[in-house]
Short mmCIF file of C-alpha atoms and ligand atoms in Angstrom, two decimals:
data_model
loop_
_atom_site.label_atom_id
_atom_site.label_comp_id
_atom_site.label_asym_id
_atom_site.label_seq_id
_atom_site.Cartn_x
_atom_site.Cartn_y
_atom_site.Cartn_z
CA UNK A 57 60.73 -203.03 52.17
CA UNK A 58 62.31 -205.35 54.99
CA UNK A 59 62.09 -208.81 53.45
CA UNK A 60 64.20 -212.26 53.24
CA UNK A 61 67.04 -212.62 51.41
CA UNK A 62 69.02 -215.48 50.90
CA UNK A 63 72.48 -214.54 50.22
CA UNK A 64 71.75 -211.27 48.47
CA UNK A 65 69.31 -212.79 46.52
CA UNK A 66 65.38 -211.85 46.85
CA UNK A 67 63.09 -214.95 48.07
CA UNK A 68 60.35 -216.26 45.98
CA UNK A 69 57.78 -214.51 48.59
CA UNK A 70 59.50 -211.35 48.77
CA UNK A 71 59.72 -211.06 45.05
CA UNK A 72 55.65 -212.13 45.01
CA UNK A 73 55.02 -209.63 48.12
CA UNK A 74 56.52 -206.76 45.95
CA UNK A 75 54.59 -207.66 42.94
CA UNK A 76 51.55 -207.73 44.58
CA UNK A 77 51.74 -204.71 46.34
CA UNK A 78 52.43 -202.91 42.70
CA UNK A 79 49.74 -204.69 41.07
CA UNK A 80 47.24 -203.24 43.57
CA UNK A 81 48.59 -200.03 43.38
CA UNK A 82 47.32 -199.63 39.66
CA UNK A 83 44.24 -201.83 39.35
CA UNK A 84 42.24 -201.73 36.25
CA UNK A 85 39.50 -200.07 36.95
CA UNK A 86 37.51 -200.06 33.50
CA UNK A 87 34.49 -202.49 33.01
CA UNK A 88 32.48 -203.74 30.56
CA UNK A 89 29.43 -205.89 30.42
CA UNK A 90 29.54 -208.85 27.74
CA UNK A 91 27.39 -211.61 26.65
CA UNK A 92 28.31 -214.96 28.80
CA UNK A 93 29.63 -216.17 25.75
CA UNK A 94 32.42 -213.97 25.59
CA UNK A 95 32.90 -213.77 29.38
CA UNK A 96 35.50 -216.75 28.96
CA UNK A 97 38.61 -216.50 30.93
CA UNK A 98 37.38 -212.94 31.96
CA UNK A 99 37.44 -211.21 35.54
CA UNK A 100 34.39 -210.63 37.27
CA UNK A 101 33.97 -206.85 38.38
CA UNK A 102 30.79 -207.36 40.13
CA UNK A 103 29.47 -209.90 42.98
CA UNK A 104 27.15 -212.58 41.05
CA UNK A 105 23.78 -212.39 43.16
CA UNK A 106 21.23 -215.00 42.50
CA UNK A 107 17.81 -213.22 41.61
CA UNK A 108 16.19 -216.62 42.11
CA UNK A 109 15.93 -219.85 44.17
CA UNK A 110 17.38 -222.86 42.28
CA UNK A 111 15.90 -224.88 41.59
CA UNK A 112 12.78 -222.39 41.60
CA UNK A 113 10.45 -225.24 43.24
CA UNK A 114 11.03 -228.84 44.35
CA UNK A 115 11.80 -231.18 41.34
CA UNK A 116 12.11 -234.80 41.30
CA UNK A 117 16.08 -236.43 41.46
CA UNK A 118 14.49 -239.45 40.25
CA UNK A 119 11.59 -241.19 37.13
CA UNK A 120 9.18 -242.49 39.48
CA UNK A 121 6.31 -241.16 41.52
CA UNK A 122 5.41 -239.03 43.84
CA UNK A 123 3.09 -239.55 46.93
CA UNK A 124 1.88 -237.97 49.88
CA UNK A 125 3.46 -240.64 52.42
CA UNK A 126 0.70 -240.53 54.94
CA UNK A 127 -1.46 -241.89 52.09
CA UNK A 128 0.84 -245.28 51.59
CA UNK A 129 -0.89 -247.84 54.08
CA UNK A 130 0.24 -251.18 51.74
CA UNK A 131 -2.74 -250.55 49.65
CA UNK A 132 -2.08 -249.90 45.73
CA UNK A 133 -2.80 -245.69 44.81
CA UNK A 134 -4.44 -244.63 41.69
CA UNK A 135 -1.77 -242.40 39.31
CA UNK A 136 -4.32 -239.71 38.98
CA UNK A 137 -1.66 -237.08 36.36
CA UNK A 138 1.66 -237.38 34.90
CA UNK A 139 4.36 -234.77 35.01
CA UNK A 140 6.87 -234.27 32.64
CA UNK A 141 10.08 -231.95 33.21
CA UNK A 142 8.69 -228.70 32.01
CA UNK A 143 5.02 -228.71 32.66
CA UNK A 144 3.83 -227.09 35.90
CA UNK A 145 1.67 -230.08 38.29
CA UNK A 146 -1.84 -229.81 39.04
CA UNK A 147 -1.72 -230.30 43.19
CA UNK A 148 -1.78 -233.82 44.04
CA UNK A 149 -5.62 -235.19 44.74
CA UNK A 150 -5.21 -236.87 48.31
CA UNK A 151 -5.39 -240.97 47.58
CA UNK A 152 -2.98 -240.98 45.03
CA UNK A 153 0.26 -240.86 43.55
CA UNK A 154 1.58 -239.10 40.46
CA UNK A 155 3.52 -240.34 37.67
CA UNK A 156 6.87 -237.81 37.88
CA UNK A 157 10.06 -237.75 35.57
CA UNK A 158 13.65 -236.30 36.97
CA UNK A 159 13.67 -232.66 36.98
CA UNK A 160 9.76 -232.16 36.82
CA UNK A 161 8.14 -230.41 39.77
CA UNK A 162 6.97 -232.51 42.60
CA UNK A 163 2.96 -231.10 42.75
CA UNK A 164 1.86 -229.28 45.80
CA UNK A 165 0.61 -231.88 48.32
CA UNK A 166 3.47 -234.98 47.51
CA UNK A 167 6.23 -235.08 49.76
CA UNK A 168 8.25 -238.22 48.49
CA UNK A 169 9.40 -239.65 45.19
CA UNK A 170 9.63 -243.46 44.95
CA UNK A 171 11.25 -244.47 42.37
CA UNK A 172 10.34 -246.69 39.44
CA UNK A 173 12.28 -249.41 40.74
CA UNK A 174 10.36 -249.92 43.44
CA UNK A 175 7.20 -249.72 42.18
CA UNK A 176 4.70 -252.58 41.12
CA UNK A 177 1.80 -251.83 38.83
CA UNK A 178 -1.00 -253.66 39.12
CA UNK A 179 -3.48 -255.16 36.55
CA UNK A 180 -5.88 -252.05 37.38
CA UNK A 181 -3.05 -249.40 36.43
CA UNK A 182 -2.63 -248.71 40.70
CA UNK A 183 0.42 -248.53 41.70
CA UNK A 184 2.34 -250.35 44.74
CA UNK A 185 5.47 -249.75 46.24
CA UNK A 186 7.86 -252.42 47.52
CA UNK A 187 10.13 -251.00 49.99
CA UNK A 188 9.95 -248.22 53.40
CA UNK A 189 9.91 -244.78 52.14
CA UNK A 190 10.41 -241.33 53.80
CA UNK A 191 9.07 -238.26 53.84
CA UNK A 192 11.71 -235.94 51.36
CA UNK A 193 12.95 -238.37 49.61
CA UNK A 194 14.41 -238.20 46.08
CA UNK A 195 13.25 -234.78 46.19
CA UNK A 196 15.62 -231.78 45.37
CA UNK A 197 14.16 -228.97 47.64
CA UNK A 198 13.39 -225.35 46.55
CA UNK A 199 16.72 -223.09 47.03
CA UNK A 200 19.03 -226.54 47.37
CA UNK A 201 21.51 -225.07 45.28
CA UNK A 202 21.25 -220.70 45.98
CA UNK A 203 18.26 -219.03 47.28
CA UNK A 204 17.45 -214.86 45.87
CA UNK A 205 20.16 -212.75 47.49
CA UNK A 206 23.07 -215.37 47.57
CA UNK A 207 26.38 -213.80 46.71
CA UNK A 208 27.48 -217.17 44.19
CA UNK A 209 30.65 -215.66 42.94
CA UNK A 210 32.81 -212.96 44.39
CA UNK A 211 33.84 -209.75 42.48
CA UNK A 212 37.74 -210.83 41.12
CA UNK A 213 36.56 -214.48 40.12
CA UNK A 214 38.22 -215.76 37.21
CA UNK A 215 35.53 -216.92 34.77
CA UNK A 216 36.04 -220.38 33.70
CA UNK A 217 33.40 -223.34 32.08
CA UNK A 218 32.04 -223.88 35.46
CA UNK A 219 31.20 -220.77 36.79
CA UNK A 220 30.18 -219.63 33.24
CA UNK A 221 27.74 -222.40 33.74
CA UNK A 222 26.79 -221.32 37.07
CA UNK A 223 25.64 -217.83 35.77
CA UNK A 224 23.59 -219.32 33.20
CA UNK A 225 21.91 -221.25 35.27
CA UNK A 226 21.08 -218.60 37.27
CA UNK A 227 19.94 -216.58 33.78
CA UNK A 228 22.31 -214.31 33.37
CA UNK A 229 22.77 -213.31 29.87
CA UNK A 230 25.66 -211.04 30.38
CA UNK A 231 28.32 -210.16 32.76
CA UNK A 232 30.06 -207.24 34.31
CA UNK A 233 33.96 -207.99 33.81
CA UNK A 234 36.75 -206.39 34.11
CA UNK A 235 39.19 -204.42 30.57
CA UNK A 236 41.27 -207.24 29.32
CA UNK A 237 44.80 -206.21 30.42
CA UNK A 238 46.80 -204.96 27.47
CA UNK A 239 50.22 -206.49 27.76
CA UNK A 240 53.23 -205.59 25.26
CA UNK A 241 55.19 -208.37 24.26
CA UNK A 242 58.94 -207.49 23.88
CA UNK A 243 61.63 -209.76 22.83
CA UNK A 244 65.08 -208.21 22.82
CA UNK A 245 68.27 -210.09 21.25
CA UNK A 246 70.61 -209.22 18.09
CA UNK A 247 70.79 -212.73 18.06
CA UNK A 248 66.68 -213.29 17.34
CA UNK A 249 64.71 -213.93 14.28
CA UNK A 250 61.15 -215.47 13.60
CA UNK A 251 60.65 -219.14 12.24
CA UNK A 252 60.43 -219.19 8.66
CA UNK A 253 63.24 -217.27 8.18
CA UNK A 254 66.67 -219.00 7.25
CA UNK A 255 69.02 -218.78 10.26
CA UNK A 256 71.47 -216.64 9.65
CA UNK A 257 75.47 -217.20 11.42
CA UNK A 258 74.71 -216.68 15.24
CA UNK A 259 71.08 -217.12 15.37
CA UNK A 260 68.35 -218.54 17.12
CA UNK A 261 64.81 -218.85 16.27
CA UNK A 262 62.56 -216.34 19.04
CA UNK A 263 60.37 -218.74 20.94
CA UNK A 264 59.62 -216.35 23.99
CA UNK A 265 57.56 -214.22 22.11
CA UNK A 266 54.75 -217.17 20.74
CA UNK A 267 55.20 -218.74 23.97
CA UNK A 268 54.09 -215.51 25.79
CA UNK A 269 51.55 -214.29 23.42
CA UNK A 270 49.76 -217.51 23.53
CA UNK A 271 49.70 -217.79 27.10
CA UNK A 272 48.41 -214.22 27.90
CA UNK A 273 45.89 -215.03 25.26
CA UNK A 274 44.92 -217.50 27.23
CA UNK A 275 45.01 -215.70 30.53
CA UNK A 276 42.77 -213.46 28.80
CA UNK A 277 44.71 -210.70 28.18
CA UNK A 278 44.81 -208.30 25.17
CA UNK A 279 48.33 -208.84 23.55
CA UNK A 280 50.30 -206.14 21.52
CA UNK A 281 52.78 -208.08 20.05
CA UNK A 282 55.67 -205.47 19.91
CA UNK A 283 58.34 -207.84 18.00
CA UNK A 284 62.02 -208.33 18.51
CA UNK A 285 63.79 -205.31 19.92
CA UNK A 286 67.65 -205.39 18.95
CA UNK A 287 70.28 -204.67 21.18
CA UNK A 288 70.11 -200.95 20.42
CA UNK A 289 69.64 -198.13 23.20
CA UNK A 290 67.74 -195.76 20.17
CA UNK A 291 65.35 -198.57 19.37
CA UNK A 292 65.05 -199.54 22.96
CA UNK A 293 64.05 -196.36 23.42
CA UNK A 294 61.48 -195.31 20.68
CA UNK A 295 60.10 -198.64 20.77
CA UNK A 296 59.19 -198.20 24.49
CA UNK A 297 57.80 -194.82 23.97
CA UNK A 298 55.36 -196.75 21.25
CA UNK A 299 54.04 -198.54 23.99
CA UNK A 300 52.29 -195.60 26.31
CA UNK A 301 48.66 -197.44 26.02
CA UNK A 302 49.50 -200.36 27.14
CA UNK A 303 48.92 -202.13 31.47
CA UNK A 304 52.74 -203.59 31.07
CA UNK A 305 55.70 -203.89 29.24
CA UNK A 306 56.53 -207.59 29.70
CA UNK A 307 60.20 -208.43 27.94
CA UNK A 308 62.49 -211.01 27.77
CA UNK A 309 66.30 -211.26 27.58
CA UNK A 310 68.21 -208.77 27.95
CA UNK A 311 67.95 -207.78 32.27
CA UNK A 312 71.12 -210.01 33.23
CA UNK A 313 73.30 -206.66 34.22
CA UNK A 314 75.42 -207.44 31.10
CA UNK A 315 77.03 -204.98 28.30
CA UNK A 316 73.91 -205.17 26.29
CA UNK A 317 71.17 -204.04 28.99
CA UNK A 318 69.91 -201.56 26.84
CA UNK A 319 66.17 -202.27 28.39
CA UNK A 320 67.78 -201.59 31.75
CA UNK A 321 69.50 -198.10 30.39
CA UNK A 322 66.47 -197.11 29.22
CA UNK A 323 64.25 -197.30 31.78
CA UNK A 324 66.91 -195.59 34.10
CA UNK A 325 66.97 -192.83 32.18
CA UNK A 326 63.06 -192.25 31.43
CA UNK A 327 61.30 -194.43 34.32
CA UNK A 328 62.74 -196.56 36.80
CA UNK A 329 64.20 -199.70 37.58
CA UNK A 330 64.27 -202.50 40.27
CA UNK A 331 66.84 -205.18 39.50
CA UNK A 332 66.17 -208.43 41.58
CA UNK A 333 68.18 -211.20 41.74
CA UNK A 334 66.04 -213.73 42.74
CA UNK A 335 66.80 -217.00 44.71
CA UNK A 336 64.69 -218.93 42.33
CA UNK A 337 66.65 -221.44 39.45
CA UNK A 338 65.71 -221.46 36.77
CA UNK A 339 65.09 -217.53 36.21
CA UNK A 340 67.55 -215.42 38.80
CA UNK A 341 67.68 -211.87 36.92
CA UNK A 342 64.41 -209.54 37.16
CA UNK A 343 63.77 -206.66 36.28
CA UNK A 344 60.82 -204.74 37.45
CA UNK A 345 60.05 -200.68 36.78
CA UNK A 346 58.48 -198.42 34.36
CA UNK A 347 59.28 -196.41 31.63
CA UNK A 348 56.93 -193.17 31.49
CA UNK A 349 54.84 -194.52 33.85
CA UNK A 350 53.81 -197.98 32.34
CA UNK A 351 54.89 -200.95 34.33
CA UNK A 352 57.79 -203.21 32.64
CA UNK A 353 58.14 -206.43 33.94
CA UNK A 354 61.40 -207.88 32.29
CA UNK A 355 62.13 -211.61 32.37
CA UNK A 356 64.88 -213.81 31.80
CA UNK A 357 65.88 -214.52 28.50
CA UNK A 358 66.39 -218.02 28.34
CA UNK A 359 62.86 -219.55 27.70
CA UNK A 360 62.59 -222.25 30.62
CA UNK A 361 62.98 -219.09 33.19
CA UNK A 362 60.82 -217.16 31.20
CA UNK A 363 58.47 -220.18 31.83
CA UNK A 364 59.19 -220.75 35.32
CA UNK A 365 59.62 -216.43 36.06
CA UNK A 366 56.13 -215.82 34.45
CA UNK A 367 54.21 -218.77 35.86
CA UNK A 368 55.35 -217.97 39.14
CA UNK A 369 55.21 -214.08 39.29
CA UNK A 370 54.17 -212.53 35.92
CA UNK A 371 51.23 -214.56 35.87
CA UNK A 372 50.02 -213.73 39.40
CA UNK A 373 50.50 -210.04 38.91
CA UNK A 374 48.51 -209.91 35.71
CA UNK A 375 45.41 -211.31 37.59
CA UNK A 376 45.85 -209.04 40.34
CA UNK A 377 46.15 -206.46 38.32
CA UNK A 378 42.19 -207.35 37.46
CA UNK A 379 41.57 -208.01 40.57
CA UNK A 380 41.96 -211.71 41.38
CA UNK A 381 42.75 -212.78 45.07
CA UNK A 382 43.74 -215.99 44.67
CA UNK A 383 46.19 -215.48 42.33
CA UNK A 384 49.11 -218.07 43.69
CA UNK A 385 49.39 -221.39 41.74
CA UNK A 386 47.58 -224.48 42.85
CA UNK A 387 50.00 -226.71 44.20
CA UNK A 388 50.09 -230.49 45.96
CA UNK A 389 52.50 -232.74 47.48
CA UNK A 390 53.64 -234.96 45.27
CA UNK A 391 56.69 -238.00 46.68
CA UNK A 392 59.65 -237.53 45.19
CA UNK A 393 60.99 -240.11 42.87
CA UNK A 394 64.54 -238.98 42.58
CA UNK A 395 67.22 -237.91 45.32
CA UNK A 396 68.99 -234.08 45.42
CA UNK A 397 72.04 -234.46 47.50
CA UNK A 398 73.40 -230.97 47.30
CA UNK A 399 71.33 -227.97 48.63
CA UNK A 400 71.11 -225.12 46.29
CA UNK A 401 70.99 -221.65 47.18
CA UNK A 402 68.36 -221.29 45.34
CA UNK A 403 64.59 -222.13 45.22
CA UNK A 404 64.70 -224.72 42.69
CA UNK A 405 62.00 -225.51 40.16
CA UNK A 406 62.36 -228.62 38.02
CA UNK A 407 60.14 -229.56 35.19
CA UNK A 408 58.97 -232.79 36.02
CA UNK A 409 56.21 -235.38 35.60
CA UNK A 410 54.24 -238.03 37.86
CA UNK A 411 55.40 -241.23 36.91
CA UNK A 412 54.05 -244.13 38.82
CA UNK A 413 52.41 -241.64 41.47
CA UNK A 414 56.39 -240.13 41.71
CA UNK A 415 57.80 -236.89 40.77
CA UNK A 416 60.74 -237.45 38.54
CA UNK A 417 62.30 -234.61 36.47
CA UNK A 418 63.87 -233.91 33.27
CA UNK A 419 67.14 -235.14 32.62
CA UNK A 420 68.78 -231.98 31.42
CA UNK A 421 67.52 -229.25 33.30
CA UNK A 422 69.33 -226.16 31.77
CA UNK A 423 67.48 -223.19 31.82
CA UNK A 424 67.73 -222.65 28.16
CA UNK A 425 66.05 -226.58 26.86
CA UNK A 426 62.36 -225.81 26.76
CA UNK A 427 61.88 -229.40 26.29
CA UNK A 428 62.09 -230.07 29.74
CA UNK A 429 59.08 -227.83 29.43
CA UNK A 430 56.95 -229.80 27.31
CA UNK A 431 58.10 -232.78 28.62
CA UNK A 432 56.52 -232.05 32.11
CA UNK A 433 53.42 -231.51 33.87
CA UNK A 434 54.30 -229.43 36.43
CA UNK A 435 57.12 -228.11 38.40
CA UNK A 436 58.60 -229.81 41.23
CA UNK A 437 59.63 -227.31 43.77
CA UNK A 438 63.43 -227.79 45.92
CA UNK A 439 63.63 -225.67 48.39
CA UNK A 440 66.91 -223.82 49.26
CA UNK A 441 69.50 -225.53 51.53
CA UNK A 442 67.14 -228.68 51.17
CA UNK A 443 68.15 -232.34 50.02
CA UNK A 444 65.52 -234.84 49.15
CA UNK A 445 65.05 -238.52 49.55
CA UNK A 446 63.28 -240.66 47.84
CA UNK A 447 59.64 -240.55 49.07
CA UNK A 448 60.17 -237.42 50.85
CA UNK A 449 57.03 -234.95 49.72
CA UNK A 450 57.86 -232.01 47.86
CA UNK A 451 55.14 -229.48 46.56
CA UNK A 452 54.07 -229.82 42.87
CA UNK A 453 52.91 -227.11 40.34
CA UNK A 454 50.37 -228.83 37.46
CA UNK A 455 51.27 -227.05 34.37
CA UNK A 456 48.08 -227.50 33.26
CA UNK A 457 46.87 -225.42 35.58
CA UNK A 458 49.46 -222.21 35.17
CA UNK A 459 48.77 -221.72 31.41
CA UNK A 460 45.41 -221.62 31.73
P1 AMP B 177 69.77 -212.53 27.80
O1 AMP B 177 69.04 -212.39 29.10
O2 AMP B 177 69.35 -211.54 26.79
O3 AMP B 177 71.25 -212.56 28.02
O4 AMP B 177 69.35 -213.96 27.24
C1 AMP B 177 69.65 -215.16 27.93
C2 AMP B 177 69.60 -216.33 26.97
O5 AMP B 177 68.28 -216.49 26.49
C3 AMP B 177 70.46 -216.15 25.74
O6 AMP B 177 71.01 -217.40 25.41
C4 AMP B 177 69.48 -215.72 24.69
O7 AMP B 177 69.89 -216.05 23.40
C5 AMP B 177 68.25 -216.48 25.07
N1 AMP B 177 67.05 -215.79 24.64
C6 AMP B 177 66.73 -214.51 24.92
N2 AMP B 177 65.56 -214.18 24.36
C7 AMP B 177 65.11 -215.29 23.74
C8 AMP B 177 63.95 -215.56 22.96
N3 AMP B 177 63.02 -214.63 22.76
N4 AMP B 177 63.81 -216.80 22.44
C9 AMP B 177 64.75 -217.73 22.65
N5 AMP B 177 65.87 -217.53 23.38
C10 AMP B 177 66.06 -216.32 23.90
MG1 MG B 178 69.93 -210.71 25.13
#
């Protein structure tokens, strides 16, 4: 593939293009139905059609009462029934109004709801209304919302509280979706070991692997948490062989093209591999291929790339995988609160917050502080070969809306 490169180094789009293009080239194609309940987070494999108008009849948006408005000539109208939300309305008997709370249906006959505000009761129960009406008023009609046959939600939508919602209201009780994506979680490094262990001369505590199994957890994902991998071609090997059921291999550490790419090693000698250097900072090294035919996504070791290299490109090939369209981060302009004087070579992602309706960043920005991380809410994006200025706009990732 023809693409952009900035000084040998893939672009961001290129890298995304690529990914893309693989992730639709093995779709998951299993479904199964579940109740709504468990639909959280899931994939839609089907088109949501509405078997029914919503609201199923005209309702009242307001407690008041309904009329027919040709009957309103300044004289006082009898409330001949009340309607609840929940009963079905006798029609309305010409000459008078009915007592109507929100939601109830507006009876056959009415065609405006004044309400209660603006309406005077008289000694003899009538009823009087105090300011000019019009016809439709206050009155949600049949079919506002979806009528039978609507498409509401598109095959590939990502099933969240709202559109959960949405399907209930139009009764579904359960819903085609997409398999969960199983997704191997590899951390390689003689140097790991888990928390609750003493550390040991020369090691570091493995914070990839909880930071990725939580977050595919949320994404919905089915995670097979494969452990720490050492530095070992043998165990690199059989380990990876363990992992034939799963959608993708994703790893960390370990795909800089250093002595111990042992990941790298193996899947040149039983798969393939692409090795990317990518003009993104923090998170240059990627490794893309597959070992016996399962896809391996391998990303940088150091856990702020790992953030930044699976938000931006893991993350969007795991829903496309399932399906998703719009897979690419939400992102807004945001003014910048700091200045960058010298362009990088490199698409540059800092984690930063608003402060003040500004973007500032981090102070220490290496790749390997995940504080910076938790610190932020999002990532401010520097272009390559850009400076910035204060107040110049400059595109900003919401965290909040990448993990989730
Ligand atoms: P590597 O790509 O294996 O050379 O790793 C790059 C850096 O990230 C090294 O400093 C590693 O110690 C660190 N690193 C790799 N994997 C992890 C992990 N799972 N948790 C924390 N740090 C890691
Ligand atoms: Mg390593």
């Amino acid at each position: 593939m023809k693409g952009t490169h900035v000084q040998g180094m893939m672009s961001v789009e290129e890298a995304m293009a690529r990914l893309m293009e693989m992730a639709e080239a093995a779709p998951i194609r299993e479904r199964e139905r579940v109740p709504l309940a468990a639909a959280q987070g899931r994939v839609l494999a089907e088109d949501l059609i509405s078997t029914l108008d919503l609201p199923p009849w005209p309702n009242s948006a307001m407690d008041g009462y309904a009329l027919r408005l040709a009957d309103w000539q300044d004289e006082p109208l009898v409330v001949s029934q009340r309607i609840f939300a929940g009963q079905a309305p006798e029609p309305l008997a010409p000459g008078t109004c009915a007592r109507i709370f929100t939601g109830a249906p507006v009876p056959a006959g009415a065609d405006c709801v004044e309400m209660q505000e603006n309406a005077l009761i008289g000694d003899d129960q009538r009823v009087g209304f105090t300011e000019p009406m019009v016809a439709g008023q206050n009155i949600r009609p049949q079919g506002q919302e979806t009528t039978v046959g609507d498409h509401v939600l598109d095959a590939g939508t990502r099933m969240g509280p709202v559109e959960l919602g949405l399907a209930a209201s139009l009764g579904c009780a359960e819903l085609d979706v997409v398999r969960r994506v199983r997704v191997a979680v590899l951390s390689t490094g003689d140097e790991l070991i888990e928390p609750g262990l003493p550390l040991g001369p020369g090691q570091i505590y493995n914070s990839n692997r909880i930071l990725l199994c939580s977050w595919l957890e949320r994404l919905g994902c089915e995670v097979v948490d494969a452990g720490i991998l050492p530095d070992d071609l043998q165990k690199t090997r059989s380990t990876l062989g363990g992992l034939g059921h799963v959608d993708l291999i994703l790893s960390t550490g370990g795909v800089s093209v250093g002595e111990a790419d042992f990941l790298g090693h193996a899947l040149r000698e039983d798969g393939e591999l692409s090795l990317w250097k990518l003009a993104i900072k923090p998170g240059k090294p990627l490794t893309f291929g597959h070992f016996r035919g399962v896809p391996v996504i391998g990303l940088p070791g150091n856990p702020a790339s790992t953030l930044v290299t699976f938000a931006l490109l893991a993350r969007p090939y795991l829903l496309r995988r399932q399906g998703v369209q719009d897979v690419a981060p939400l992102r807004f302009k945001v003014p910048a609160g700091f200045t960058w004087g010298k362009p990088g070579d490199r698409r540059e992602y800092l984690r930063g917050r608003l402060e003040q309706g500004k973007a500032v960043y981090y102070s220490n920005q290496s790749s390997g502080v995940l504080r910076s991380a938790a610190w932020a809410e999002g990532l401010i994006e520097v272009r390559e070969g850009s400076t910035v200025a204060l107040g110049d706009w400059l595109d900003f990732i919401p965290l909040s809306e990448v993990l989730g």
